Coordinates of C-alpha atoms in Angstrom, one line a residue:
X17 CA -102.6 -96.3 211.6
X18 CA -102.1 -100.4 211.3
X19 CA -99.5 -100.5 208.5
X20 CA -97.3 -97.9 209.4
X21 CA -97.4 -98.0 213.1
X22 CA -97.0 -102.4 213.5
X23 CA -93.6 -101.8 214.8
X24 CA -94.6 -99.3 217.9
X25 CA -96.9 -101.2 218.0
X26 CA -96.1 -104.7 218.8
X27 CA -93.0 -102.9 220.4
X28 CA -95.4 -101.3 222.5
X29 CA -94.6 -98.0 222.0
X30 CA -98.0 -96.1 222.2
X31 CA -99.4 -95.9 225.0
X32 CA -102.6 -94.9 223.6
X33 CA -104.2 -94.8 220.1
X34 CA -107.5 -92.8 219.8
X35 CA -110.0 -92.7 217.1
X36 CA -112.9 -92.8 216.0
X37 CA -115.7 -96.4 215.6
X38 CA -116.4 -95.2 212.0
X39 CA -118.1 -98.0 210.5
X40 CA -119.0 -97.0 206.9
X41 CA -115.0 -95.9 207.2
X42 CA -113.7 -98.8 207.5
X43 CA -116.0 -101.0 205.0
X44 CA -115.1 -98.8 202.6
X45 CA -110.8 -99.5 204.2
X46 CA -111.8 -104.2 203.7
X47 CA -111.8 -103.3 207.8
X48 CA -115.4 -104.0 210.6
X49 CA -115.6 -102.4 214.1
X50 CA -114.8 -106.8 214.7
X51 CA -111.1 -106.0 212.8
X52 CA -110.2 -103.7 214.0
X53 CA -111.1 -104.3 218.0
X54 CA -109.0 -108.4 217.0
X55 CA -106.3 -106.6 215.5
X56 CA -105.9 -103.7 218.7
X57 CA -106.2 -106.8 220.8
X58 CA -103.4 -108.7 218.9
X59 CA -101.0 -106.0 219.7
X60 CA -102.5 -106.1 223.4
X61 CA -104.6 -103.1 223.1
X62 CA -108.0 -103.2 224.7
X63 CA -111.0 -100.9 223.4
X64 CA -112.2 -98.3 226.1
X65 CA -115.6 -96.5 224.3
X66 CA -115.0 -92.9 225.4
X67 CA -118.1 -91.2 226.9
X68 CA -119.7 -88.1 225.8
X69 CA -120.0 -86.7 229.4
X70 CA -116.1 -86.6 230.7
X71 CA -116.1 -89.4 233.1
X72 CA -113.5 -92.3 232.7
X73 CA -114.5 -94.7 229.6
X74 CA -115.3 -98.1 230.1
X75 CA -113.8 -101.4 228.6
X76 CA -115.6 -102.6 226.2
X77 CA -115.2 -107.1 226.7
X78 CA -114.7 -108.5 223.0
X79 CA -117.4 -109.4 221.5
X80 CA -119.6 -106.5 222.0
X81 CA -120.5 -104.1 219.2
X82 CA -120.1 -100.6 219.9
X83 CA -123.4 -99.0 218.4
X84 CA -125.5 -95.9 218.1
X85 CA -126.8 -93.1 216.4
X86 CA -123.4 -91.3 216.8
X87 CA -119.7 -92.0 215.5
X88 CA -118.9 -92.8 219.1
X89 CA -114.9 -92.3 219.9
X90 CA -113.0 -95.4 221.7
X91 CA -109.5 -95.5 223.5
X92 CA -107.2 -99.1 222.6
X93 CA -105.0 -98.6 225.8
X94 CA -102.0 -100.2 227.4
X95 CA -103.6 -101.8 230.5
X96 CA -100.1 -100.7 232.6
X97 CA -100.4 -97.2 230.6
X98 CA -104.6 -97.4 232.3
X99 CA -102.9 -98.2 235.9
X100 CA -100.5 -95.8 236.0
X101 CA -103.2 -92.5 234.8
X102 CA -105.6 -94.3 236.0
X103 CA -104.7 -95.4 240.3
X104 CA -107.5 -94.9 241.7
X105 CA -111.7 -94.2 240.3
X106 CA -113.1 -92.1 242.4
X107 CA -117.4 -93.7 243.3
X108 CA -119.5 -91.0 244.6

C-alpha cells in the first residue's frame, strides 16, 4: 500500500486508511509498527487506535507502542478529515 499508494498519500487524496497492526506480518515485509507509523506520519497521517467497544478512535502519540493480546486495528487519518468527521466529542 505504501509503494502503490505513495502518490495518493503524498497528495492527501486518502482521508482515512484502516489496517491491522500485525507485528508478525509487518516483520515478514521488513517493517515494524514503528516504521509503518513513521512512514504514515511522514505523509501527514497520525495513528489512531480503533477501539473494539465502538467508541471514537484514540490518537496514539509517536513513540508510543501499541501492544495487547490481540492484533489491533488502527486508523491513519488526516487531522482535517478527523475534524470534519468528528466535529464534537460527547463526554457523557
